[in-house]
Amino acid sequence: MDEEKRITLRLPADLHEWLAAQARSARRSLNSEIVYRLEVERDAAVADAESF
């Protein structure tokens, strides 16, 4: 990541709790967990687009 942008994100409480639990089990911060999951989804979307 060359440049970082700061955002404010509003999540439903249950989604926040689930993400926080996932982050703890993966030994990541909540921010790192969100970035990780977004990158995985982005990579999958790019791979799908390239397969057409």
PDB file of N, CA, C and O in Angstrom:
ATOM      1  N   MET A   1       0.846  -1.168   0.000  1.00  0.00           N
ATOM      2  CA  MET A   1       0.000   0.000   0.000  1.00  0.00           C
ATOM      3  C   MET A   1       0.896   1.237   0.000  1.00  0.00           C
ATOM      4  O   MET A   1       1.593   1.498   0.967  1.00  0.00           O
ATOM      5  N   ASP A   2       0.855   1.977  -1.066  1.00  0.00           N
ATOM      6  CA  ASP A   2       1.683   3.176  -1.158  1.00  0.00           C
ATOM      7  C   ASP A   2       1.134   4.314  -0.327  1.00  0.00           C
ATOM      8  O   ASP A   2       1.858   5.050   0.317  1.00  0.00           O
ATOM      9  N   GLU A   3      -0.153   4.469  -0.363  1.00  0.00           N
ATOM     10  CA  GLU A   3      -0.811   5.598   0.282  1.00  0.00           C
ATOM     11  C   GLU A   3      -2.004   5.070   1.055  1.00  0.00           C
ATOM     12  O   GLU A   3      -2.684   4.154   0.601  1.00  0.00           O
ATOM     13  N   GLU A   4      -2.258   5.619   2.198  1.00  0.00           N
ATOM     14  CA  GLU A   4      -3.401   5.210   2.994  1.00  0.00           C
ATOM     15  C   GLU A   4      -4.394   6.348   3.105  1.00  0.00           C
ATOM     16  O   GLU A   4      -4.014   7.510   3.142  1.00  0.00           O
ATOM     17  N   LYS A   5      -5.651   5.999   3.128  1.00  0.00           N
ATOM     18  CA  LYS A   5      -6.736   6.962   3.323  1.00  0.00           C
ATOM     19  C   LYS A   5      -7.479   6.586   4.590  1.00  0.00           C
ATOM     20  O   LYS A   5      -7.702   5.411   4.863  1.00  0.00           O
ATOM     21  N   ARG A   6      -7.841   7.559   5.353  1.00  0.00           N
ATOM     22  CA  ARG A   6      -8.597   7.338   6.581  1.00  0.00           C
ATOM     23  C   ARG A   6     -10.072   7.560   6.267  1.00  0.00           C
ATOM     24  O   ARG A   6     -10.434   8.541   5.604  1.00  0.00           O
ATOM     25  N   ILE A   7     -10.919   6.640   6.755  1.00  0.00           N
ATOM     26  CA  ILE A   7     -12.361   6.789   6.578  1.00  0.00           C
ATOM     27  C   ILE A   7     -13.067   6.533   7.900  1.00  0.00           C
ATOM     28  O   ILE A   7     -12.513   5.909   8.806  1.00  0.00           O
ATOM     29  N   THR A   8     -14.277   6.997   7.992  1.00  0.00           N
ATOM     30  CA  THR A   8     -15.153   6.667   9.110  1.00  0.00           C
ATOM     31  C   THR A   8     -16.126   5.629   8.593  1.00  0.00           C
ATOM     32  O   THR A   8     -16.723   5.799   7.532  1.00  0.00           O
ATOM     33  N   LEU A   9     -16.260   4.552   9.317  1.00  0.00           N
ATOM     34  CA  LEU A   9     -17.105   3.442   8.882  1.00  0.00           C
ATOM     35  C   LEU A   9     -18.125   3.131   9.965  1.00  0.00           C
ATOM     36  O   LEU A   9     -17.767   2.963  11.131  1.00  0.00           O
ATOM     37  N   ARG A  10     -19.374   3.068   9.585  1.00  0.00           N
ATOM     38  CA  ARG A  10     -20.429   2.708  10.527  1.00  0.00           C
ATOM     39  C   ARG A  10     -20.869   1.287  10.211  1.00  0.00           C
ATOM     40  O   ARG A  10     -21.210   0.971   9.079  1.00  0.00           O
ATOM     41  N   LEU A  11     -20.842   0.442  11.226  1.00  0.00           N
ATOM     42  CA  LEU A  11     -21.229  -0.960  11.070  1.00  0.00           C
ATOM     43  C   LEU A  11     -22.344  -1.295  12.045  1.00  0.00           C
ATOM     44  O   LEU A  11     -22.354  -0.785  13.171  1.00  0.00           O
ATOM     45  N   PRO A  12     -23.228  -2.213  11.654  1.00  0.00           N
ATOM     46  CA  PRO A  12     -24.177  -2.723  12.637  1.00  0.00           C
ATOM     47  C   PRO A  12     -23.394  -3.402  13.773  1.00  0.00           C
ATOM     48  O   PRO A  12     -22.330  -3.991  13.541  1.00  0.00           O
ATOM     49  N   ALA A  13     -23.898  -3.313  14.986  1.00  0.00           N
ATOM     50  CA  ALA A  13     -23.195  -3.837  16.154  1.00  0.00           C
ATOM     51  C   ALA A  13     -22.852  -5.313  16.009  1.00  0.00           C
ATOM     52  O   ALA A  13     -21.748  -5.739  16.360  1.00  0.00           O
ATOM     53  N   ASP A  14     -23.780  -6.107  15.463  1.00  0.00           N
ATOM     54  CA  ASP A  14     -23.507  -7.536  15.338  1.00  0.00           C
ATOM     55  C   ASP A  14     -22.391  -7.816  14.335  1.00  0.00           C
ATOM     56  O   ASP A  14     -21.561  -8.700  14.554  1.00  0.00           O
ATOM     57  N   LEU A  15     -22.317  -7.048  13.268  1.00  0.00           N
ATOM     58  CA  LEU A  15     -21.244  -7.218  12.299  1.00  0.00           C
ATOM     59  C   LEU A  15     -19.908  -6.800  12.902  1.00  0.00           C
ATOM     60  O   LEU A  15     -18.888  -7.468  12.714  1.00  0.00           O
ATOM     61  N   HIS A  16     -19.908  -5.727  13.662  1.00  0.00           N
ATOM     62  CA  HIS A  16     -18.690  -5.276  14.349  1.00  0.00           C
ATOM     63  C   HIS A  16     -18.187  -6.359  15.296  1.00  0.00           C
ATOM     64  O   HIS A  16     -16.994  -6.678  15.314  1.00  0.00           O
ATOM     65  N   GLU A  17     -19.090  -6.924  16.088  1.00  0.00           N
ATOM     66  CA  GLU A  17     -18.706  -7.972  17.034  1.00  0.00           C
ATOM     67  C   GLU A  17     -18.144  -9.184  16.311  1.00  0.00           C
ATOM     68  O   GLU A  17     -17.136  -9.757  16.740  1.00  0.00           O
ATOM     69  N   TRP A  18     -18.759  -9.581  15.214  1.00  0.00           N
ATOM     70  CA  TRP A  18     -18.285 -10.730  14.450  1.00  0.00           C
ATOM     71  C   TRP A  18     -16.904 -10.452  13.855  1.00  0.00           C
ATOM     72  O   TRP A  18     -15.998 -11.291  13.955  1.00  0.00           O
ATOM     73  N   LEU A  19     -16.732  -9.282  13.243  1.00  0.00           N
ATOM     74  CA  LEU A  19     -15.425  -8.929  12.675  1.00  0.00           C
ATOM     75  C   LEU A  19     -14.344  -8.865  13.756  1.00  0.00           C
ATOM     76  O   LEU A  19     -13.220  -9.328  13.534  1.00  0.00           O
ATOM     77  N   ALA A  20     -14.678  -8.307  14.899  1.00  0.00           N
ATOM     78  CA  ALA A  20     -13.708  -8.226  15.998  1.00  0.00           C
ATOM     79  C   ALA A  20     -13.305  -9.625  16.457  1.00  0.00           C
ATOM     80  O   ALA A  20     -12.124  -9.872  16.721  1.00  0.00           O
ATOM     81  N   ALA A  21     -14.255 -10.536  16.543  1.00  0.00           N
ATOM     82  CA  ALA A  21     -13.941 -11.915  16.935  1.00  0.00           C
ATOM     83  C   ALA A  21     -13.064 -12.594  15.887  1.00  0.00           C
ATOM     84  O   ALA A  21     -12.114 -13.307  16.225  1.00  0.00           O
ATOM     85  N   GLN A  22     -13.369 -12.359  14.614  1.00  0.00           N
ATOM     86  CA  GLN A  22     -12.553 -12.927  13.538  1.00  0.00           C
ATOM     87  C   GLN A  22     -11.133 -12.373  13.597  1.00  0.00           C
ATOM     88  O   GLN A  22     -10.161 -13.103  13.405  1.00  0.00           O
ATOM     89  N   ALA A  23     -11.025 -11.087  13.862  1.00  0.00           N
ATOM     90  CA  ALA A  23      -9.703 -10.450  13.961  1.00  0.00           C
ATOM     91  C   ALA A  23      -8.914 -11.043  15.124  1.00  0.00           C
ATOM     92  O   ALA A  23      -7.725 -11.354  14.979  1.00  0.00           O
ATOM     93  N   ARG A  24      -9.560 -11.223  16.269  1.00  0.00           N
ATOM     94  CA  ARG A  24      -8.869 -11.806  17.420  1.00  0.00           C
ATOM     95  C   ARG A  24      -8.368 -13.213  17.102  1.00  0.00           C
ATOM     96  O   ARG A  24      -7.238 -13.556  17.414  1.00  0.00           O
ATOM     97  N   SER A  25      -9.211 -14.017  16.469  1.00  0.00           N
ATOM     98  CA  SER A  25      -8.811 -15.398  16.187  1.00  0.00           C
ATOM     99  C   SER A  25      -7.687 -15.459  15.154  1.00  0.00           C
ATOM    100  O   SER A  25      -6.905 -16.405  15.153  1.00  0.00           O
ATOM    101  N   ALA A  26      -7.586 -14.455  14.290  1.00  0.00           N
ATOM    102  CA  ALA A  26      -6.513 -14.399  13.288  1.00  0.00           C
ATOM    103  C   ALA A  26      -5.316 -13.592  13.796  1.00  0.00           C
ATOM    104  O   ALA A  26      -4.349 -13.396  13.053  1.00  0.00           O
ATOM    105  N   ARG A  27      -5.421 -13.105  15.044  1.00  0.00           N
ATOM    106  CA  ARG A  27      -4.360 -12.281  15.654  1.00  0.00           C
ATOM    107  C   ARG A  27      -4.059 -11.030  14.816  1.00  0.00           C
ATOM    108  O   ARG A  27      -2.916 -10.689  14.551  1.00  0.00           O
ATOM    109  N   ARG A  28      -5.135 -10.397  14.355  1.00  0.00           N
ATOM    110  CA  ARG A  28      -5.032  -9.147  13.600  1.00  0.00           C
ATOM    111  C   ARG A  28      -5.830  -8.068  14.316  1.00  0.00           C
ATOM    112  O   ARG A  28      -6.743  -8.364  15.074  1.00  0.00           O
ATOM    113  N   SER A  29      -5.496  -6.826  14.016  1.00  0.00           N
ATOM    114  CA  SER A  29      -6.329  -5.725  14.497  1.00  0.00           C
ATOM    115  C   SER A  29      -7.630  -5.726  13.696  1.00  0.00           C
ATOM    116  O   SER A  29      -7.711  -6.337  12.619  1.00  0.00           O
ATOM    117  N   LEU A  30      -8.622  -5.040  14.216  1.00  0.00           N
ATOM    118  CA  LEU A  30      -9.885  -4.935  13.486  1.00  0.00           C
ATOM    119  C   LEU A  30      -9.653  -4.272  12.133  1.00  0.00           C
ATOM    120  O   LEU A  30     -10.173  -4.731  11.112  1.00  0.00           O
ATOM    121  N   ASN A  31      -8.850  -3.234  12.101  1.00  0.00           N
ATOM    122  CA  ASN A  31      -8.548  -2.566  10.840  1.00  0.00           C
ATOM    123  C   ASN A  31      -7.890  -3.537   9.855  1.00  0.00           C
ATOM    124  O   ASN A  31      -8.284  -3.611   8.684  1.00  0.00           O
ATOM    125  N   SER A  32      -6.907  -4.280  10.324  1.00  0.00           N
ATOM    126  CA  SER A  32      -6.216  -5.231   9.450  1.00  0.00           C
ATOM    127  C   SER A  32      -7.155  -6.313   8.941  1.00  0.00           C
ATOM    128  O   SER A  32      -7.045  -6.753   7.798  1.00  0.00           O
ATOM    129  N   GLU A  33      -8.083  -6.740   9.776  1.00  0.00           N
ATOM    130  CA  GLU A  33      -9.055  -7.760   9.362  1.00  0.00           C
ATOM    131  C   GLU A  33      -9.947  -7.227   8.245  1.00  0.00           C
ATOM    132  O   GLU A  33     -10.202  -7.913   7.257  1.00  0.00           O
ATOM    133  N   ILE A  34     -10.420  -5.997   8.400  1.00  0.00           N
ATOM    134  CA  ILE A  34     -11.279  -5.403   7.376  1.00  0.00           C
ATOM    135  C   ILE A  34     -10.507  -5.243   6.073  1.00  0.00           C
ATOM    136  O   ILE A  34     -11.006  -5.601   4.992  1.00  0.00           O
ATOM    137  N   VAL A  35      -9.275  -4.742   6.145  1.00  0.00           N
ATOM    138  CA  VAL A  35      -8.453  -4.578   4.943  1.00  0.00           C
ATOM    139  C   VAL A  35      -8.194  -5.930   4.293  1.00  0.00           C
ATOM    140  O   VAL A  35      -8.330  -6.085   3.073  1.00  0.00           O
ATOM    141  N   TYR A  36      -7.841  -6.938   5.100  1.00  0.00           N
ATOM    142  CA  TYR A  36      -7.586  -8.280   4.580  1.00  0.00           C
ATOM    143  C   TYR A  36      -8.798  -8.811   3.820  1.00  0.00           C
ATOM    144  O   TYR A  36      -8.686  -9.289   2.685  1.00  0.00           O
ATOM    145  N   ARG A  37      -9.969  -8.721   4.430  1.00  0.00           N
ATOM    146  CA  ARG A  37     -11.179  -9.248   3.791  1.00  0.00           C
ATOM    147  C   ARG A  37     -11.545  -8.484   2.529  1.00  0.00           C
ATOM    148  O   ARG A  37     -11.974  -9.079   1.533  1.00  0.00           O
ATOM    149  N   LEU A  38     -11.363  -7.178   2.526  1.00  0.00           N
ATOM    150  CA  LEU A  38     -11.630  -6.395   1.317  1.00  0.00           C
ATOM    151  C   LEU A  38     -10.656  -6.765   0.198  1.00  0.00           C
ATOM    152  O   LEU A  38     -11.058  -6.879  -0.971  1.00  0.00           O
ATOM    153  N   GLU A  39      -9.386  -6.967   0.547  1.00  0.00           N
ATOM    154  CA  GLU A  39      -8.399  -7.340  -0.473  1.00  0.00           C
ATOM    155  C   GLU A  39      -8.698  -8.713  -1.051  1.00  0.00           C
ATOM    156  O   GLU A  39      -8.575  -8.919  -2.269  1.00  0.00           O
ATOM    157  N   VAL A  40      -9.102  -9.663  -0.217  1.00  0.00           N
ATOM    158  CA  VAL A  40      -9.462 -11.004  -0.705  1.00  0.00           C
ATOM    159  C   VAL A  40     -10.629 -10.907  -1.682  1.00  0.00           C
ATOM    160  O   VAL A  40     -10.612 -11.514  -2.758  1.00  0.00           O
ATOM    161  N   GLU A  41     -11.647 -10.148  -1.318  1.00  0.00           N
ATOM    162  CA  GLU A  41     -12.807  -9.991  -2.202  1.00  0.00           C
ATOM    163  C   GLU A  41     -12.441  -9.277  -3.499  1.00  0.00           C
ATOM    164  O   GLU A  41     -12.914  -9.640  -4.575  1.00  0.00           O
ATOM    165  N   ARG A  42     -11.600  -8.248  -3.403  1.00  0.00           N
ATOM    166  CA  ARG A  42     -11.158  -7.535  -4.603  1.00  0.00           C
ATOM    167  C   ARG A  42     -10.409  -8.483  -5.532  1.00  0.00           C
ATOM    168  O   ARG A  42     -10.666  -8.519  -6.739  1.00  0.00           O
ATOM    169  N   ASP A  43      -9.473  -9.261  -4.988  1.00  0.00           N
ATOM    170  CA  ASP A  43      -8.705 -10.183  -5.798  1.00  0.00           C
ATOM    171  C   ASP A  43      -9.588 -11.221  -6.473  1.00  0.00           C
ATOM    172  O   ASP A  43      -9.373 -11.572  -7.627  1.00  0.00           O
ATOM    173  N   ALA A  44     -10.598 -11.705  -5.751  1.00  0.00           N
ATOM    174  CA  ALA A  44     -11.534 -12.668  -6.330  1.00  0.00           C
ATOM    175  C   ALA A  44     -12.351 -12.030  -7.451  1.00  0.00           C
ATOM    176  O   ALA A  44     -12.568 -12.638  -8.503  1.00  0.00           O
ATOM    177  N   ALA A  45     -12.764 -10.785  -7.272  1.00  0.00           N
ATOM    178  CA  ALA A  45     -13.539 -10.084  -8.302  1.00  0.00           C
ATOM    179  C   ALA A  45     -12.687  -9.849  -9.549  1.00  0.00           C
ATOM    180  O   ALA A  45     -13.161 -10.003 -10.676  1.00  0.00           O
ATOM    181  N   VAL A  46     -11.425  -9.495  -9.348  1.00  0.00           N
ATOM    182  CA  VAL A  46     -10.518  -9.282 -10.485  1.00  0.00           C
ATOM    183  C   VAL A  46     -10.306 -10.593 -11.211  1.00  0.00           C
ATOM    184  O   VAL A  46     -10.352 -10.642 -12.447  1.00  0.00           O
ATOM    185  N   ALA A  47     -10.093 -11.678 -10.485  1.00  0.00           N
ATOM    186  CA  ALA A  47      -9.887 -12.986 -11.111  1.00  0.00           C
ATOM    187  C   ALA A  47     -11.130 -13.413 -11.900  1.00  0.00           C
ATOM    188  O   ALA A  47     -11.012 -13.943 -13.001  1.00  0.00           O
ATOM    189  N   ASP A  48     -12.325 -13.152 -11.346  1.00  0.00           N
ATOM    190  CA  ASP A  48     -13.570 -13.467 -12.061  1.00  0.00           C
ATOM    191  C   ASP A  48     -13.672 -12.655 -13.338  1.00  0.00           C
ATOM    192  O   ASP A  48     -14.045 -13.173 -14.391  1.00  0.00           O
ATOM    193  N   ALA A  49     -13.355 -11.378 -13.262  1.00  0.00           N
ATOM    194  CA  ALA A  49     -13.447 -10.499 -14.443  1.00  0.00           C
ATOM    195  C   ALA A  49     -12.471 -10.927 -15.522  1.00  0.00           C
ATOM    196  O   ALA A  49     -12.784 -10.848 -16.714  1.00  0.00           O
ATOM    197  N   GLU A  50     -11.296 -11.388 -15.101  1.00  0.00           N
ATOM    198  CA  GLU A  50     -10.294 -11.817 -16.070  1.00  0.00           C
ATOM    199  C   GLU A  50     -10.624 -13.150 -16.722  1.00  0.00           C
ATOM    200  O   GLU A  50     -10.106 -13.482 -17.778  1.00  0.00           O
ATOM    201  N   SER A  51     -11.494 -13.940 -16.102  1.00  0.00           N
ATOM    202  CA  SER A  51     -11.834 -15.252 -16.649  1.00  0.00           C
ATOM    203  C   SER A  51     -12.877 -15.180 -17.758  1.00  0.00           C
ATOM    204  O   SER A  51     -13.151 -16.167 -18.419  1.00  0.00           O
ATOM    205  N   PHE A  52     -13.436 -14.007 -17.978  1.00  0.00           N
ATOM    206  CA  PHE A  52     -14.451 -13.855 -19.050  1.00  0.00           C
ATOM    207  C   PHE A  52     -13.847 -13.455 -20.351  1.00  0.00           C
ATOM    208  O   PHE A  52     -12.895 -12.928 -20.585  1.00  0.00           O
TER     209      PHE A  52
END
